Coordinates of C-alpha atoms in Angstrom, one line a residue:
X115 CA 121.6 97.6 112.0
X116 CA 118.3 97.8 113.8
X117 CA 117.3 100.5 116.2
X118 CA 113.6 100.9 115.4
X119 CA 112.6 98.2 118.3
X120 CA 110.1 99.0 121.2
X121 CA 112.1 96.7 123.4
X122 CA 116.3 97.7 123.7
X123 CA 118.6 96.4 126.6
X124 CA 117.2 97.5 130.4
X125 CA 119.4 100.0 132.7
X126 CA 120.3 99.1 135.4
X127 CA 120.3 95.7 134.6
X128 CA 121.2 92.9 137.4
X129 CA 120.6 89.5 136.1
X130 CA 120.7 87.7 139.1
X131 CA 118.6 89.9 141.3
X132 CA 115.7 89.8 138.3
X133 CA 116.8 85.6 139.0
X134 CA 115.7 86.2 142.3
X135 CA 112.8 88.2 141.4
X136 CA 111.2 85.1 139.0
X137 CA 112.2 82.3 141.4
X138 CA 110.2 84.5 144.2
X139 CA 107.2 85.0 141.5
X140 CA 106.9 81.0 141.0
X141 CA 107.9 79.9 144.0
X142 CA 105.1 77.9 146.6
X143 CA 101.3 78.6 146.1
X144 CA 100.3 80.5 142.8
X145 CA 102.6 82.5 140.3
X146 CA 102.9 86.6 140.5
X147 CA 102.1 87.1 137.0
X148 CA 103.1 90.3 137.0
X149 CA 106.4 90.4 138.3
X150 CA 107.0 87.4 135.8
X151 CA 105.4 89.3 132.7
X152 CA 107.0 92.9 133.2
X153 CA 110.4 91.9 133.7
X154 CA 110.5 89.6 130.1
X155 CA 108.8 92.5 128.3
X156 CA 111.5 94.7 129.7
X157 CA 114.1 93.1 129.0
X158 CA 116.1 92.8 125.7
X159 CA 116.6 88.8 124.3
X160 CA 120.7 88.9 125.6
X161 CA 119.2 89.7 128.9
X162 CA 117.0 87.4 129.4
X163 CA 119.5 84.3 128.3
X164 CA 122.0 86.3 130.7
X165 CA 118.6 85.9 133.5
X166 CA 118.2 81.9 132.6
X167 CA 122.0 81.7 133.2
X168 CA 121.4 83.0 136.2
X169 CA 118.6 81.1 137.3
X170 CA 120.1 78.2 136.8
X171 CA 123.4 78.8 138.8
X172 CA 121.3 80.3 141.6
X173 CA 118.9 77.9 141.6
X174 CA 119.8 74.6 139.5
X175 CA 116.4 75.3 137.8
X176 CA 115.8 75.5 134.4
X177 CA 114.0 79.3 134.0
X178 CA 111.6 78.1 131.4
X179 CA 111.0 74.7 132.6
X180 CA 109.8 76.4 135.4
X181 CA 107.7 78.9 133.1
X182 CA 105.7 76.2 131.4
X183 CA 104.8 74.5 134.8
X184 CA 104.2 77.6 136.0
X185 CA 102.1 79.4 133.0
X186 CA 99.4 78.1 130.7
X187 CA 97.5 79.2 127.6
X188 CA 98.9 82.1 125.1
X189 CA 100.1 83.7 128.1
X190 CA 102.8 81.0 128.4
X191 CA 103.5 80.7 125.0
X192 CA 104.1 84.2 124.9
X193 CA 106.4 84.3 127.9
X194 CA 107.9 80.9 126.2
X195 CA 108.7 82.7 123.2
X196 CA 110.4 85.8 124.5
X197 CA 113.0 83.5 126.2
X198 CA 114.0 81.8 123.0
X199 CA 117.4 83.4 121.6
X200 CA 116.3 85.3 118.2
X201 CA 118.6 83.2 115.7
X202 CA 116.2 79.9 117.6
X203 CA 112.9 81.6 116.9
X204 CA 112.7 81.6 113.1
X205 CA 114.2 78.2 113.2
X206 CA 111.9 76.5 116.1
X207 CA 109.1 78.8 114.3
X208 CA 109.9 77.0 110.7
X209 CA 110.5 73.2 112.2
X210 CA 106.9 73.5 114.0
X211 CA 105.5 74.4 110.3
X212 CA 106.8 71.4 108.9
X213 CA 106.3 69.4 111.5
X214 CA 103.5 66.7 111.5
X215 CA 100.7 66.3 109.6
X216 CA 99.5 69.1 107.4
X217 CA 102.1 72.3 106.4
X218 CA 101.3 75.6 108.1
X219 CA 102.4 77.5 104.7
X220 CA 101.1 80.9 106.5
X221 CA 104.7 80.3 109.0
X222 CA 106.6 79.5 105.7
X223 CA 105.7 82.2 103.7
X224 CA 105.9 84.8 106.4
X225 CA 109.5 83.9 107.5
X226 CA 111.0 83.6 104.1
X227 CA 109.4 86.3 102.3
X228 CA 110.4 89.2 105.5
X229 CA 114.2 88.1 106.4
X230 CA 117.0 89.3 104.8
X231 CA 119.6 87.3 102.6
X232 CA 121.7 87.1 106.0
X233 CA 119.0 86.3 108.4
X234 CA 118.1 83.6 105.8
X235 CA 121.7 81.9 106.0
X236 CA 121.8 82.0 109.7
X237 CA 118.3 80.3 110.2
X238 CA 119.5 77.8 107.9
X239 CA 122.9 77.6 110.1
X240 CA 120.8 77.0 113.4
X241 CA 118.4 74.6 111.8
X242 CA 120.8 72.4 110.9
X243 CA 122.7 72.6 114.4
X244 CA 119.4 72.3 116.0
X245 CA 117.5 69.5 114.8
X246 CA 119.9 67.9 112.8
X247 CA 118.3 68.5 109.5
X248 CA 118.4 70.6 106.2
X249 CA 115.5 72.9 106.6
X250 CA 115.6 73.3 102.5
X251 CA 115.4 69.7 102.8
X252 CA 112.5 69.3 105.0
X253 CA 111.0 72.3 102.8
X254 CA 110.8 70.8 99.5
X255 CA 109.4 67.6 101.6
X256 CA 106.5 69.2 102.4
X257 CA 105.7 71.6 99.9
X258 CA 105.5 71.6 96.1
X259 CA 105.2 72.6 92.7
X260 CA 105.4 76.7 92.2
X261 CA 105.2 77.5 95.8
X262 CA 107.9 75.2 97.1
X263 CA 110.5 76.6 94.0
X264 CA 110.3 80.1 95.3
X265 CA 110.2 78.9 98.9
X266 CA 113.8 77.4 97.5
X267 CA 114.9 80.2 95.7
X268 CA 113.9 81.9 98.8
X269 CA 116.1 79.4 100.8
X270 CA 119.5 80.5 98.5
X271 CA 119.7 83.6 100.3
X272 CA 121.2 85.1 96.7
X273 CA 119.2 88.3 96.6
X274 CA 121.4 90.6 94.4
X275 CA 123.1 93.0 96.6
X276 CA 121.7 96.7 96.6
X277 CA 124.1 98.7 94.7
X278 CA 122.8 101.1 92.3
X279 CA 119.7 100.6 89.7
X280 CA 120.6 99.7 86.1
X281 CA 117.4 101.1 84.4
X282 CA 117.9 99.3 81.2
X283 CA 117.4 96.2 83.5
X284 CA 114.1 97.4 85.5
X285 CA 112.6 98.3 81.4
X286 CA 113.6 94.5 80.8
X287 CA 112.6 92.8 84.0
X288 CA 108.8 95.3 84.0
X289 CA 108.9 94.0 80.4
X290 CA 109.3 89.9 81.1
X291 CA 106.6 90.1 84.0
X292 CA 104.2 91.8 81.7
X293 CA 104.6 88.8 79.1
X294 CA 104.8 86.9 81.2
X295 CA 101.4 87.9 83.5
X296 CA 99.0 89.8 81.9
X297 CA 99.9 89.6 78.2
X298 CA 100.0 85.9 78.4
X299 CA 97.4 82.9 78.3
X300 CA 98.2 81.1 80.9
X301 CA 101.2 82.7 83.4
X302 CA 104.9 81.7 83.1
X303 CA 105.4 81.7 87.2
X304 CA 108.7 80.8 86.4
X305 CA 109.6 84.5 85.6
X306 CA 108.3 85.9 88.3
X307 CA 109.7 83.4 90.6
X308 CA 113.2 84.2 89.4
X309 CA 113.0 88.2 89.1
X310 CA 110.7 88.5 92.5
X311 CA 113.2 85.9 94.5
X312 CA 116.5 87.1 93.5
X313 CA 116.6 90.6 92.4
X314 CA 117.9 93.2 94.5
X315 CA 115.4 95.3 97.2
X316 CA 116.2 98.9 95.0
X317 CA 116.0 97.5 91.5
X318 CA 112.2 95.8 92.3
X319 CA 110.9 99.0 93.5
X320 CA 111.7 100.6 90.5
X321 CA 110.6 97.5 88.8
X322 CA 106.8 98.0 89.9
X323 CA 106.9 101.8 89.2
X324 CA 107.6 100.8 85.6
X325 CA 105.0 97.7 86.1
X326 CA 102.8 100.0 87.3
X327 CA 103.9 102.4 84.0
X328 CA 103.5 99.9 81.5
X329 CA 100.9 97.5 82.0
X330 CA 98.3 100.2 84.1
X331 CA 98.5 97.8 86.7
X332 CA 99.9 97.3 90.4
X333 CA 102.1 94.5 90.5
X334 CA 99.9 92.9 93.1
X335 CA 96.6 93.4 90.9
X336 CA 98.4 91.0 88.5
X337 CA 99.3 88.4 90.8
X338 CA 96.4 88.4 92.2
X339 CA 94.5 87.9 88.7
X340 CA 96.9 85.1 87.4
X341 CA 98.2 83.2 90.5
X342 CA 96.6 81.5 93.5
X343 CA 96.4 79.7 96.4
X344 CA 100.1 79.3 98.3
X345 CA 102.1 80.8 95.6
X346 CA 99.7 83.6 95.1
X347 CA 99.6 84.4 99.0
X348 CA 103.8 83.9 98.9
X349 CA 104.3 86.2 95.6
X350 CA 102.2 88.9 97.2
X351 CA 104.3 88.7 100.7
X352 CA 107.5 89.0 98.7
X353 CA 106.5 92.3 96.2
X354 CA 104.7 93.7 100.0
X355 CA 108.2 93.2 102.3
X356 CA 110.4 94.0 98.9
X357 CA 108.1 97.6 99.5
X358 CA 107.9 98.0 102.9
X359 CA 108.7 95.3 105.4
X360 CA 107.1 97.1 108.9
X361 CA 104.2 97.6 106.2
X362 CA 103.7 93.9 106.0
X363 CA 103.9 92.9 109.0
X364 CA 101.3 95.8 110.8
X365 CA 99.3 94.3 108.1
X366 CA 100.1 90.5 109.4
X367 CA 99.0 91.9 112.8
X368 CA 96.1 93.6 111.8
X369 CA 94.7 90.8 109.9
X370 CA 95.6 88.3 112.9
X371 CA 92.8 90.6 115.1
X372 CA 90.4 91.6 113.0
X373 CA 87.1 89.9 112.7
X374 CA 86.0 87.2 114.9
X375 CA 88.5 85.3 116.7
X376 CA 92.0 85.9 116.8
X377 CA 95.2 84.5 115.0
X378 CA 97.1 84.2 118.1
X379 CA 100.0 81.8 116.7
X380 CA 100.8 84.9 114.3
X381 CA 99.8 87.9 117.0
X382 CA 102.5 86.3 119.4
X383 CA 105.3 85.3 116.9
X384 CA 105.1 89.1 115.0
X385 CA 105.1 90.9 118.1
X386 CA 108.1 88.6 119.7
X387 CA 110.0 88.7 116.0
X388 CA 110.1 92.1 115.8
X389 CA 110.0 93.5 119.0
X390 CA 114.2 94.9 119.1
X391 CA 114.0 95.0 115.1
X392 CA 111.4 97.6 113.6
X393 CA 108.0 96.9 116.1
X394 CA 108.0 101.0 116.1
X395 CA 108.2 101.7 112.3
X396 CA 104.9 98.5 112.2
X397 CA 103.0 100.6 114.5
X398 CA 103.8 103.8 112.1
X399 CA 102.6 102.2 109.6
X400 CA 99.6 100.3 111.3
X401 CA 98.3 103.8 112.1
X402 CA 98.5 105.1 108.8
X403 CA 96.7 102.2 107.3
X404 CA 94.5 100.9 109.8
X405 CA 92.9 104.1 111.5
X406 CA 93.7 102.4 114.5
X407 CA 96.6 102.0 117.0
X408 CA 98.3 98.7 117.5
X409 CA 98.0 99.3 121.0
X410 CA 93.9 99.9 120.8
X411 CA 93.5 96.8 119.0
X412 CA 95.3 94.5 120.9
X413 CA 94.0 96.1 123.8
X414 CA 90.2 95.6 122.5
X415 CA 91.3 91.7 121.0
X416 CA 93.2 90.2 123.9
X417 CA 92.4 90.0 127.7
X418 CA 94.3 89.1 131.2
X419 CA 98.3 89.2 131.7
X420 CA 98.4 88.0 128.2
X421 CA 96.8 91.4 126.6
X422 CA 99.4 93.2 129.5
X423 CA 102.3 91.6 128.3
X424 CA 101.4 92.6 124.4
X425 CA 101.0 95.9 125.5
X426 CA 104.5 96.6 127.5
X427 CA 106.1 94.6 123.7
X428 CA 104.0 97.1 122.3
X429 CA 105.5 99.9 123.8
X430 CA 103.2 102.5 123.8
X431 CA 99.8 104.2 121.8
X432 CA 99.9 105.9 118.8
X433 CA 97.0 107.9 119.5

């Protein structure tokens, strides 16, 4: 269903003689970072596993054993993350947010609020095969009150399918978050949790032009106003992917750079998430909002083989 990637499957592929190629990168005395870098940004996530199969039988190594001795820094993690299958990234993603002391919230609401209902279900499969464990489980856990209810509504994977908009519906729905925000002392979340967490895609579009309609107000100007902290920052993420997801996330990238420092946790798992899904509709969309390429900016935030490797993910300038 997705063809808007900046990474697809590599022709000619061999998988043992790029095998070869890494083995002869790592092997003895130092590591030819470059050979290791261009061929994982080259190479679609089947070809890779297909390239650690191979690695293995040539070699009776284990490919990314031999990356983290080999690597270090956010240039390993990066290379680390490209050879994790795509269905174990959310989930590996979501367990290192739960894990410990302290919740990384930012990893939760990210993840939940951009997959779709199937992607959901089949994080949730993994998990549990994985680690043993109910990731709604470990969820609720570690999170609470308002926040952790959508996170679980979230978790359902129940979105209503997209088939047709019943307008009498959107006039209701507009009408219950309006009561329920702005017209309200105090905010029933409740509401919003259920319409914002288990409406369809189509029907909440229309649902914040007649928001928008009735009240004089964005949706997000009203969450903003009568919500905060985790729930606020999850609610916004939701009504931003329910309008645009590539939107969201060139904003996620562009907020990971900008200022001092950089959000390299988010920069890496954005860029490694979306790379075969819609990384060329986000840098669209980062252009149009951001005056900027993707490209320029990581290119002016990140240095070494690690800024090389974002770039060949990124796939090109928009300039």
């Amino acid at each position: 269903q997705y063809t808007r990637g900046t990474v697809t499957a590599f022709a000619p592929f061999d998988a043992r003689a790029d095998a070869e190629a890494l083995r002869k990168a790592m092997k003895g005395m130092g590591t030819d970072e470059e050979t290791v870098l261009t061929v994982l940004t080259t190479r679609n996530n089947a070809q890779r596993q297909e390239i650690a199969s191979a690695f293995k039988t040539l070699f009776g190594r284990d490919l990314v054993d031999d990356l983290k001795s080999e690597l270090t820094g956010k240039f390993e993690t990066l290379m680390v993350s490209l050879m994790r299958p795509a269905y174990i990234f959310d989930a590996h993603a979501l367990k290192h947010a739960i894990k410990g002391a302290g919740t990384n919230e930012k990893v939760l609401t990210e993840i939940l609020a951009s997959r779709t209902p199937a992607e959901v279900q089949n994080i949730k499969q993994v998990y549990q095969q994985e680690y043993e464990a109910d990731l709604e489980d470990k969820i609720t856990g570690e999170t609470s009150g308002h926040f952790q209810r959508l996170l679980v509504v979230l978790l359902q994977a129940n979105r209503d399918p997209d088939v047709g908009v019943d307008e009498a519906l959107v006039e209701q729905d507009a009408q219950v978050l309006f009561r329920a925000g702005e017209l309200k002392w105090g905010t029933d979340e409740e509401k919003f949790i259920t319409i914002l967490g288990t409406r369809s895609v189509s029907h909440l579009r229309r649902v914040f032009d007649k928001y928008m309609t009735i009240s004089g107000f964005q949706i997000e100007e009203t969450i903003d106003r009568e919500t905060s902290g985790d729930l606020e920052k999850l609610l916004l993420a939701v009504v931003k992917c329910i309008r645009s997801v590539p939107a969201y996330f060139a904003e996620t990238l562009y907020y990971s750079m900008k200022g001092a420092g950089t959000d390299d946790d988010t920069l890496i798992r954005v860029m490694v998430s979306r790379s075969e899904i819609d990384l060329l509709d986000i840098r669209r969309e980062f252009r149009k909002n951001f005056a900027k390429s993707l490209y320029q900016m990581i290119q002016k935030d990140t240095s070494g083989d690690y800024r090389k490797a974002l770039l060949l993910l990124c796939g090109g300038d928009d300039d």
